[in-house]
Coordinates of C-alpha atoms in Angstrom, one line a residue:
D913 CA 0.0 0.0 0.0
P914 CA 1.3 3.5 -0.7
Q915 CA 2.6 4.8 2.6
T916 CA 1.5 8.5 2.2
L917 CA -0.2 10.9 -0.3
D918 CA 2.3 13.7 0.5
P919 CA 4.3 14.3 -2.6
H920 CA 7.4 15.6 -0.7
S921 CA 7.4 13.2 2.2
A922 CA 8.6 9.7 1.4
N923 CA 10.8 8.8 -1.6
L924 CA 9.5 5.2 -1.8
L925 CA 8.4 3.1 -4.8
A926 CA 5.0 2.2 -3.5
T927 CA 4.2 5.9 -2.9
S928 CA 5.6 6.9 -6.3
R929 CA 3.4 4.3 -8.1
L930 CA 0.3 6.2 -6.8
L931 CA 1.6 9.8 -6.7
G932 CA 3.1 9.5 -10.2
N933 CA -0.5 9.4 -11.5
V934 CA -1.8 12.2 -9.3
Y935 CA 1.0 14.8 -9.0
E936 CA 3.3 16.0 -11.8
P937 CA 6.8 17.4 -12.3
L938 CA 8.0 20.3 -14.4
V939 CA 9.7 17.8 -16.8
W940 CA 9.1 14.2 -17.3
R941 CA 9.8 11.2 -19.7
D942 CA 8.7 10.0 -23.0
R943 CA 8.3 6.3 -23.9
D944 CA 12.0 6.1 -24.6
W945 CA 12.7 7.6 -21.2
K946 CA 14.1 10.8 -22.5
V947 CA 13.4 14.1 -20.6
I948 CA 10.5 16.1 -22.2
P949 CA 8.5 19.2 -21.3
W950 CA 5.6 18.5 -18.9
L951 CA 4.3 21.2 -16.5
A952 CA 7.0 23.4 -18.0
V953 CA 6.9 23.9 -21.7
S954 CA 10.4 25.3 -22.1
W955 CA 13.5 26.2 -20.1
T956 CA 16.7 28.2 -20.5
Q957 CA 19.9 28.6 -18.5
P958 CA 20.9 32.3 -18.2
D959 CA 24.0 31.1 -16.3
E960 CA 25.3 27.8 -14.8
R961 CA 23.5 28.5 -11.5
T962 CA 20.2 29.6 -12.9
W963 CA 17.5 27.6 -14.6
R964 CA 14.4 29.5 -15.9
F965 CA 11.2 27.5 -16.6
R966 CA 8.1 28.7 -18.6
L967 CA 5.0 27.0 -17.3
R968 CA 2.2 25.5 -19.4
E969 CA -0.8 27.8 -19.5
G970 CA -4.2 26.6 -18.2
V971 CA -3.0 23.6 -16.2
K972 CA -5.6 22.9 -13.5
F973 CA -5.3 21.2 -10.2
H974 CA -8.0 18.7 -9.2
D975 CA -9.8 21.3 -7.2
G976 CA -10.1 23.5 -10.3
S977 CA -7.5 26.1 -9.4
V978 CA -4.9 27.0 -12.0
L979 CA -1.2 26.3 -11.8
T980 CA 1.1 29.4 -11.4
A981 CA 4.7 30.2 -10.6
D982 CA 3.6 30.6 -6.9
D983 CA 2.9 26.9 -6.7
V984 CA 6.3 26.0 -8.1
V985 CA 8.1 28.3 -5.7
F986 CA 6.0 27.0 -2.8
S987 CA 6.7 23.3 -3.8
V988 CA 10.5 23.9 -4.0
E989 CA 10.5 25.6 -0.6
R990 CA 8.5 22.8 0.8
G991 CA 10.7 20.1 -0.8
L992 CA 13.8 21.6 0.6
T993 CA 12.7 21.4 4.3
P994 CA 14.2 18.8 6.6
T995 CA 11.2 16.5 6.7
S996 CA 11.2 16.0 2.9
Q997 CA 12.9 13.0 1.4
M998 CA 12.6 14.7 -2.0
R999 CA 15.6 17.0 -1.4
V1000 CA 17.5 14.4 -3.3
A1001 CA 15.5 15.5 -6.4
L1002 CA 16.5 19.2 -5.9
Q1003 CA 20.3 18.7 -5.7
G1004 CA 22.1 22.0 -5.8
V1005 CA 18.9 24.1 -5.6
E1006 CA 19.0 26.9 -3.1
R1007 CA 15.6 28.5 -3.8
A1008 CA 13.0 29.2 -6.4
V1009 CA 12.1 32.7 -7.5
K1010 CA 8.9 33.9 -9.3
V1011 CA 9.7 36.0 -12.4
D1012 CA 6.1 36.4 -13.5
G1013 CA 2.8 34.4 -13.2
L1014 CA 4.1 31.6 -15.5
T1015 CA 7.8 31.9 -15.2
V1016 CA 10.0 30.7 -12.4
E1017 CA 13.7 30.4 -11.8
L1018 CA 15.6 27.8 -9.8
R1019 CA 18.7 29.4 -8.2
L1020 CA 21.4 27.0 -7.4
K1021 CA 24.1 27.1 -4.7
E1022 CA 26.3 25.1 -7.1
P1023 CA 25.9 24.0 -10.7
N1024 CA 24.0 20.8 -11.4
P1025 CA 24.3 19.6 -15.0
A1026 CA 21.9 16.8 -14.3
L1027 CA 19.2 19.0 -12.8
L1028 CA 16.5 18.2 -15.4
A1029 CA 16.9 14.5 -14.8
H1030 CA 16.5 15.0 -11.1
L1031 CA 13.4 17.2 -11.5
T1032 CA 11.6 14.4 -13.2
N1033 CA 11.1 13.0 -9.7
F1034 CA 10.0 16.3 -8.0
R1035 CA 6.2 16.9 -8.0
I1036 CA 4.3 20.2 -7.8
M1037 CA 1.5 20.9 -5.4
S1038 CA -0.9 23.8 -4.9
R1039 CA 0.2 26.5 -2.5
A1040 CA -3.3 27.7 -1.8
W1041 CA -4.6 24.1 -1.0
A1042 CA -1.7 23.4 1.3
V1043 CA -2.0 26.6 3.2
K1044 CA -5.8 26.2 3.5
N1045 CA -5.3 22.7 5.0
G1046 CA -2.3 23.4 7.2
A1047 CA 0.0 21.3 5.0
Q1048 CA 2.8 23.9 4.4
K1049 CA 5.4 21.4 5.6
P1050 CA 5.9 17.8 4.4
Q1051 CA 4.8 15.0 6.6
D1052 CA 7.5 13.7 8.9
Y1053 CA 7.3 10.2 7.6
T1054 CA 10.1 8.8 9.8
A1055 CA 8.2 9.9 12.9
K1056 CA 5.0 8.5 11.4
E1057 CA 3.3 11.9 11.6
D1058 CA -0.3 12.2 10.5
T1059 CA -1.1 15.2 8.3
F1060 CA -3.9 16.3 6.0
A1061 CA -1.6 16.0 2.9
A1062 CA -0.7 12.4 4.0
R1063 CA -4.4 11.5 3.7
N1064 CA -5.6 13.8 0.9
A1065 CA -4.2 14.9 -2.5
N1066 CA -4.7 17.7 -5.0
G1067 CA -2.4 17.4 -8.0
T1068 CA -2.5 18.2 -11.6
G1069 CA -2.1 14.6 -12.8
A1070 CA -4.3 12.5 -15.1
F1071 CA -6.0 10.9 -12.2
R1072 CA -7.4 12.3 -8.9
V1073 CA -7.9 10.5 -5.6
K1074 CA -11.5 9.8 -5.0
E1075 CA -11.2 7.5 -2.0
R1076 CA -8.4 6.5 0.4
Q1077 CA -8.6 3.8 3.0
T1078 CA -5.1 2.9 4.3
D1079 CA -4.2 -0.7 3.7
V1080 CA -7.7 -1.4 2.2
R1081 CA -8.1 0.4 -1.1
T1082 CA -7.3 3.6 -2.9
V1083 CA -9.7 4.7 -5.7
L1084 CA -8.6 7.1 -8.5
V1085 CA -10.8 8.6 -11.1
A1086 CA -9.8 10.2 -14.4
H1087 CA -9.2 14.0 -14.2
D1088 CA -11.4 15.3 -17.0
G1089 CA -9.6 18.7 -16.9
W1090 CA -6.1 17.2 -17.4
W1091 CA -4.1 19.3 -19.8
G1092 CA -2.6 16.2 -21.3
R1093 CA -5.8 15.3 -23.1
Q1094 CA -5.4 18.2 -25.5
A1095 CA -1.6 17.9 -25.6
G1096 CA -1.8 14.3 -27.0
Q1097 CA -0.6 12.6 -23.8
W1098 CA -3.8 10.7 -23.0
D1099 CA -3.7 7.2 -24.3
S1100 CA -6.3 5.5 -22.2
N1101 CA -9.9 4.5 -21.8
L1102 CA -9.8 4.2 -18.0
T1103 CA -12.3 6.2 -16.0
E1104 CA -11.7 4.6 -12.5
V1105 CA -8.8 2.7 -11.0
V1106 CA -9.1 0.7 -7.8
M1107 CA -5.7 0.0 -6.2
L1108 CA -5.9 -3.0 -3.8
P1109 CA -3.0 -4.0 -1.5
V1110 CA -3.1 -7.8 -1.3
K1111 CA -0.4 -9.2 0.9
S1112 CA -0.8 -12.9 0.1
N1113 CA 0.8 -14.0 -3.2
A1114 CA -1.7 -16.8 -3.5
T1115 CA -4.7 -14.5 -2.9
R1116 CA -3.3 -11.9 -5.3
L1117 CA -2.9 -14.4 -8.2
A1118 CA -6.3 -16.1 -7.4
A1119 CA -7.9 -12.7 -7.8
L1120 CA -6.2 -12.2 -11.2
L1121 CA -7.1 -15.7 -12.4
S1122 CA -10.8 -15.3 -11.3
G1123 CA -11.2 -11.9 -13.0
E1124 CA -11.6 -10.1 -9.7
V1125 CA -8.6 -7.9 -10.6
D1126 CA -7.2 -7.0 -14.0
F1127 CA -3.6 -6.4 -13.3
V1128 CA -0.9 -7.5 -10.8
I1129 CA 2.4 -5.5 -10.7
D1130 CA 4.4 -8.0 -8.8
P1131 CA 3.5 -11.7 -9.5
P1132 CA 5.7 -14.2 -7.6
T1133 CA 8.4 -15.3 -10.0
Q1134 CA 7.7 -19.0 -9.2
D1135 CA 4.2 -18.6 -10.6
V1136 CA 5.0 -16.8 -13.9
A1137 CA 5.1 -20.1 -15.9
R1138 CA 1.7 -21.0 -14.6
L1139 CA 0.3 -17.6 -15.4
K1140 CA 1.7 -17.7 -19.0
A1141 CA -0.2 -21.0 -19.5
S1142 CA -3.5 -19.6 -18.1
P1143 CA -6.2 -18.7 -20.6
G1144 CA -7.1 -15.1 -20.6
I1145 CA -3.9 -14.0 -18.9
K1146 CA -0.7 -12.5 -20.3
V1147 CA 2.7 -11.8 -18.8
Q1148 CA 4.6 -8.7 -19.9
P1149 CA 8.3 -8.9 -19.1
G1150 CA 10.4 -5.8 -18.4
G1151 CA 13.6 -4.6 -16.7
E1152 CA 13.6 -2.2 -13.8
M1153 CA 16.5 0.3 -13.2
R1154 CA 16.7 -0.9 -9.6
V1155 CA 19.3 -2.8 -7.6
Q1156 CA 18.6 -4.9 -4.5
Y1157 CA 21.2 -4.9 -1.8
I1158 CA 22.0 -5.6 1.9
A1159 CA 23.7 -3.0 4.1
F1160 CA 25.4 -2.8 7.4
D1161 CA 25.3 -0.5 10.4
V1162 CA 29.0 0.6 10.4
F1163 CA 28.4 3.5 12.7
R1164 CA 27.8 2.1 16.2
D1165 CA 30.5 0.5 18.3
E1166 CA 28.2 -2.3 19.3
L1167 CA 25.9 -4.7 17.5
V1168 CA 22.5 -3.5 18.7
Y1169 CA 20.6 -6.5 17.2
G1170 CA 22.9 -9.4 17.6
S1171 CA 25.1 -11.4 19.9
E1172 CA 28.1 -9.1 20.0
K1173 CA 27.4 -6.4 22.6
T1174 CA 30.9 -5.1 23.2
K1175 CA 31.8 -4.5 19.6
N1176 CA 30.3 -4.3 16.1
P1177 CA 31.6 -6.9 13.7
F1178 CA 30.4 -4.9 10.7
K1179 CA 32.9 -2.2 11.4
D1180 CA 35.6 -4.7 10.4
L1181 CA 36.0 -4.7 6.6
R1182 CA 37.0 -8.4 6.7
V1183 CA 33.5 -9.2 8.1
R1184 CA 31.8 -7.2 5.4
R1185 CA 33.9 -9.0 2.8
A1186 CA 33.1 -12.3 4.3
V1187 CA 29.4 -11.5 4.0
A1188 CA 29.9 -10.5 0.3
H1189 CA 31.8 -13.7 -0.5
A1190 CA 29.1 -15.9 1.2
I1191 CA 26.2 -14.6 -1.0
D1192 CA 25.6 -16.6 -4.1
A1193 CA 23.7 -14.2 -6.3
E1194 CA 23.6 -16.7 -9.2
A1195 CA 21.8 -19.2 -6.9
I1196 CA 19.3 -16.4 -5.9
R1197 CA 18.7 -15.6 -9.5
A1198 CA 18.0 -19.3 -10.4
K1199 CA 16.2 -20.5 -7.3
V1200 CA 14.5 -17.5 -5.7
M1201 CA 14.0 -15.2 -8.7
R1202 CA 13.4 -18.1 -11.2
G1203 CA 15.7 -16.4 -13.7
F1204 CA 14.1 -12.9 -13.3
S1205 CA 17.1 -11.1 -12.1
K1206 CA 20.6 -10.1 -13.2
P1207 CA 23.4 -10.4 -10.6
A1208 CA 24.9 -6.9 -9.9
G1209 CA 28.1 -5.7 -8.4
S1210 CA 27.2 -2.0 -8.0
V1211 CA 24.3 0.1 -7.0
L1212 CA 23.9 1.4 -10.6
S1213 CA 22.0 -0.5 -13.2
P1214 CA 22.3 -0.3 -17.0
G1215 CA 20.5 2.7 -18.5
I1216 CA 21.7 5.1 -15.7
A1217 CA 24.0 7.9 -16.9
G1218 CA 27.4 7.1 -15.5
Y1219 CA 26.9 3.3 -15.6
D1220 CA 29.9 1.4 -17.0
P1221 CA 29.9 -2.5 -17.0
S1222 CA 33.5 -2.4 -15.8
F1223 CA 32.3 -1.0 -12.5
D1224 CA 29.7 -3.8 -12.1
A1225 CA 31.9 -6.8 -11.1
R1226 CA 30.6 -8.8 -8.1
T1227 CA 32.6 -10.0 -5.2
P1228 CA 33.0 -13.7 -6.2
Y1229 CA 31.1 -16.3 -4.3
D1230 CA 33.6 -18.1 -2.1
R1231 CA 32.5 -19.7 1.2
D1232 CA 35.9 -20.9 2.2
R1233 CA 37.3 -17.4 1.7
A1234 CA 34.4 -16.0 3.8
K1235 CA 35.2 -18.4 6.7
R1236 CA 38.9 -17.5 6.6
L1237 CA 38.0 -13.8 6.7
L1238 CA 35.7 -14.3 9.7
A1239 CA 38.4 -16.2 11.5
E1240 CA 41.0 -13.4 10.8
A1241 CA 38.6 -10.8 12.1
G1242 CA 38.2 -12.8 15.4
Y1243 CA 35.0 -14.6 14.7
P1244 CA 36.0 -18.2 13.9
N1245 CA 32.6 -19.4 15.2
G1246 CA 30.7 -16.6 13.6
F1247 CA 28.1 -14.5 15.5
E1248 CA 24.4 -13.8 15.6
V1249 CA 22.7 -10.9 13.9
T1250 CA 19.2 -9.8 12.9
L1251 CA 18.5 -8.9 9.3
D1252 CA 15.6 -6.5 8.8
V1253 CA 13.5 -6.6 5.7
G1254 CA 10.1 -5.3 4.6
N1255 CA 7.2 -7.7 4.1
V1256 CA 7.3 -7.3 0.3
Q1257 CA 8.4 -9.7 -2.5
P1258 CA 11.0 -10.5 -3.6
A1259 CA 12.8 -8.8 -0.7
A1260 CA 11.5 -11.1 2.0
D1261 CA 12.4 -14.2 0.1
I1262 CA 15.9 -12.8 -0.7
A1263 CA 16.4 -12.1 3.0
Q1264 CA 15.6 -15.8 3.8
A1265 CA 18.0 -16.9 1.1
V1266 CA 20.8 -14.6 2.4
A1267 CA 20.2 -15.9 6.0
S1268 CA 20.7 -19.5 4.8
M1269 CA 23.9 -18.7 2.9
L1270 CA 25.4 -16.8 5.8
A1271 CA 24.6 -19.7 8.2
Q1272 CA 26.9 -21.8 6.0
V1273 CA 29.9 -19.6 7.0
G1274 CA 28.9 -19.3 10.6
I1275 CA 26.9 -16.1 10.7
R1276 CA 23.6 -17.0 12.3
V1277 CA 20.9 -14.7 11.0
K1278 CA 17.5 -14.0 12.4
T1279 CA 15.3 -12.6 9.7
N1280 CA 13.0 -9.9 11.0
I1281 CA 10.2 -9.3 8.4
V1282 CA 8.5 -6.0 9.2
P1283 CA 5.3 -4.6 7.7
Q1284 CA 6.2 -2.1 5.0
S1285 CA 4.4 0.8 6.7
N1286 CA 6.7 0.3 9.7
Y1287 CA 9.8 -0.8 8.0
F1288 CA 11.0 2.5 6.5
P1289 CA 10.3 4.6 9.6
K1290 CA 12.4 2.0 11.5
I1291 CA 15.5 2.0 9.3
E1292 CA 15.3 5.7 8.7
R1293 CA 15.7 6.1 12.5
F1294 CA 18.8 4.0 12.1
D1295 CA 17.1 1.4 14.2
T1296 CA 18.8 -1.5 12.5
S1297 CA 22.1 -3.4 12.4
F1298 CA 21.7 -5.2 9.1
Y1299 CA 19.0 -4.6 6.4
V1300 CA 17.7 -5.4 3.0
L1301 CA 16.7 -2.6 0.6
S1302 CA 16.5 -1.7 -3.0
W1303 CA 17.2 1.5 -4.9
G1304 CA 15.5 2.7 -8.1
G1305 CA 18.0 5.0 -9.8
G1306 CA 15.8 5.0 -12.9
V1307 CA 13.6 7.8 -11.7
T1308 CA 16.3 10.3 -12.6
S1309 CA 18.6 7.9 -14.6
D1310 CA 21.7 9.8 -13.4
S1311 CA 24.4 8.4 -11.2
L1312 CA 24.6 11.5 -8.9
Y1313 CA 21.1 10.8 -7.6
T1314 CA 22.1 7.3 -6.4
L1315 CA 25.6 8.1 -5.2
R1316 CA 24.5 11.1 -3.1
A1317 CA 21.6 9.2 -1.6
L1318 CA 23.3 5.9 -0.8
L1319 CA 27.1 6.6 -0.4
H1320 CA 27.4 10.2 0.8
T1321 CA 27.9 10.8 4.6
P1322 CA 24.4 11.4 6.0
D1323 CA 23.6 15.1 6.4
R1324 CA 20.1 15.9 7.6
K1325 CA 20.5 19.6 6.7
T1326 CA 21.2 19.0 3.0
G1327 CA 19.5 15.6 2.5
A1328 CA 22.8 14.0 1.3
G1329 CA 22.9 10.4 2.4
D1330 CA 19.2 10.3 3.2
F1331 CA 19.2 6.5 2.3
N1332 CA 22.5 5.7 3.9
M1333 CA 21.0 4.0 6.9
G1334 CA 24.2 2.3 7.8
R1335 CA 25.8 5.7 8.3
W1336 CA 28.9 4.9 6.3
S1337 CA 31.2 7.9 5.9
N1338 CA 34.1 8.2 3.5
A1339 CA 35.7 11.6 2.8
E1340 CA 37.0 10.4 -0.6
V1341 CA 33.5 9.5 -1.8
D1342 CA 32.0 12.8 -0.4
A1343 CA 34.7 14.7 -2.4
I1344 CA 33.9 12.8 -5.6
V1345 CA 30.2 13.4 -5.2
A1346 CA 30.9 17.1 -4.8
R1347 CA 32.9 17.1 -8.0
L1348 CA 30.2 15.1 -9.8
Q1349 CA 27.6 17.8 -8.8
R1350 CA 29.6 20.4 -10.8
E1351 CA 30.9 18.4 -13.7
A1352 CA 29.0 18.7 -17.0
D1353 CA 31.1 16.6 -19.4
P1354 CA 29.5 13.1 -19.7
A1355 CA 32.8 11.2 -20.0
K1356 CA 34.2 12.9 -17.0
R1357 CA 31.0 12.2 -15.0
T1358 CA 31.3 8.5 -15.9
A1359 CA 34.9 8.5 -14.7
L1360 CA 34.0 10.2 -11.4
T1361 CA 31.1 7.7 -10.9
G1362 CA 33.6 4.9 -11.5
E1363 CA 35.9 6.4 -8.8
A1364 CA 33.2 6.4 -6.3
L1365 CA 32.0 2.9 -7.1
K1366 CA 35.6 1.6 -6.8
V1367 CA 35.8 2.9 -3.3
A1368 CA 32.4 1.4 -2.5
A1369 CA 33.5 -2.0 -3.9
R1370 CA 36.7 -1.8 -1.8
E1371 CA 35.0 -0.7 1.4
L1372 CA 31.6 -2.5 1.0
P1373 CA 29.3 -0.4 3.1
L1374 CA 26.6 -2.4 1.2
V1375 CA 26.5 -5.5 -0.9
P1376 CA 24.6 -5.4 -4.2
I1377 CA 22.8 -8.6 -5.0
H1378 CA 20.9 -8.1 -8.3
Q1379 CA 18.9 -6.0 -10.7
P1380 CA 15.3 -7.4 -10.7
L1381 CA 13.7 -8.2 -14.0
I1382 CA 10.0 -7.5 -13.3
P1383 CA 7.2 -9.3 -15.1
W1384 CA 3.7 -7.8 -15.0
A1385 CA 0.7 -10.1 -15.1
M1386 CA -2.7 -8.9 -16.5
R1387 CA -5.8 -9.9 -18.3
K1388 CA -5.4 -10.2 -22.0
G1389 CA -7.6 -7.1 -22.5
V1390 CA -5.2 -4.9 -20.7
T1391 CA -2.6 -2.8 -22.6
A1392 CA 0.1 -1.2 -20.4
W1393 CA 3.4 0.6 -21.0
H1394 CA 6.1 -1.2 -18.9
S1395 CA 8.1 1.8 -17.6
P1396 CA 11.7 1.4 -16.5
V1397 CA 10.7 2.3 -12.9
N1398 CA 8.2 -0.5 -12.5
T1399 CA 5.3 1.9 -12.3
L1400 CA 2.0 1.6 -14.2
Y1401 CA 1.0 5.0 -15.5
F1402 CA -2.8 4.8 -16.0
F1403 CA -3.0 7.5 -18.7
R1404 CA -0.9 5.0 -20.8
A1405 CA -3.0 2.0 -20.1
R1406 CA -6.2 0.6 -21.6
L1407 CA -8.7 -2.1 -20.6
D1408 CA -10.7 -3.6 -23.5
P1409 CA -13.0 -6.6 -23.6

């Protein structure tokens, strides 16, 4: 279930799947995933620290009010506040300035050549609506704060929220006043969409097979063959620009959730290397994912600007080497630790597989499967010693977005390291990210990305496992564009007899 309706609160996939249909950015993507005008029809760069956007005329929010520069200025100010996880999409931005009713400038503290790519993941909301409803600041999702904007929405998107029952159902209806209808972006016959969170794999598939639901975005990989053979059902394959990984608390001096109370084994590089050597990503691909994954050695996936296959080599699977490293580090008999994971697939199954593999080298893992609504607030409070997560770099398709979020030293003031829950800190990587923020030359950006990934591969603050290859399952009457971010955009979907 989407965790919130606040567009600037939680930077999470389940939330983006809903809000990407309700709220909209200044620039977005075409079917080839290239940046195109969206709420902004054009832009210029008067200088390297100023971006000027001309807004589309006549764009209406769901409450009928018209989009203006004031809404963009307000949204940027809101998105830059400490409780927003969307600061990562405003990298380098210091403030927004209204030029006239339909023109706004983004003023940067430092140049960001990839700003347009980042802005594809930053959504605009109505200033008047937010002020009227006391929603000037983003919901503090980590603290599980309850706000009006977390339960209600007012975007400019192709669909508006008609009904919201947390963990039960969310109903969207087509926004008849959507600007995209006249602009040639509407490619749908949908009038209403009911989003149902169904936790059980068996129940979800039974609902699809019986005709109770039309579309399942995450069919269990072990059931794909059966679905393909089912009359009236089709399976649409597709890759996602996402990498699944495990990460360590390398900050604390003790292992909070484990047997070692006087020290933290994960602060020892030899232990982290032992974990990496103990994980057989190929076995996970074959047995857990049923072939629907590609083993990965870095947090970047193909298609991300800055990706180079030479940076994507995995730590080789070697159980004997893992045991030797643990003995060298002072853990010849291993140790106990809790591995936290959200109750979603395939993450939960991967956690179980990793636990089994680590047990074979002496690390005894207790898998703690946490409801998704509680999982992110837990790890964002750094309340974890060892966790499973995935990162979808495809929303911006630029390496800076990923490196700054996952590998930079956490900084609550700037939003850097917002998803570095293990609190790894490396001055060399921080300096590389700072250079990457200013560098415009694509070849030099790729080289800088490689430098950062080499440090990460050497120090292993996290261990990449694979890039999921996500199949979608649906009735044969459904037509859907399989986006690289594993999100169904309803204005590009149809349901025919």
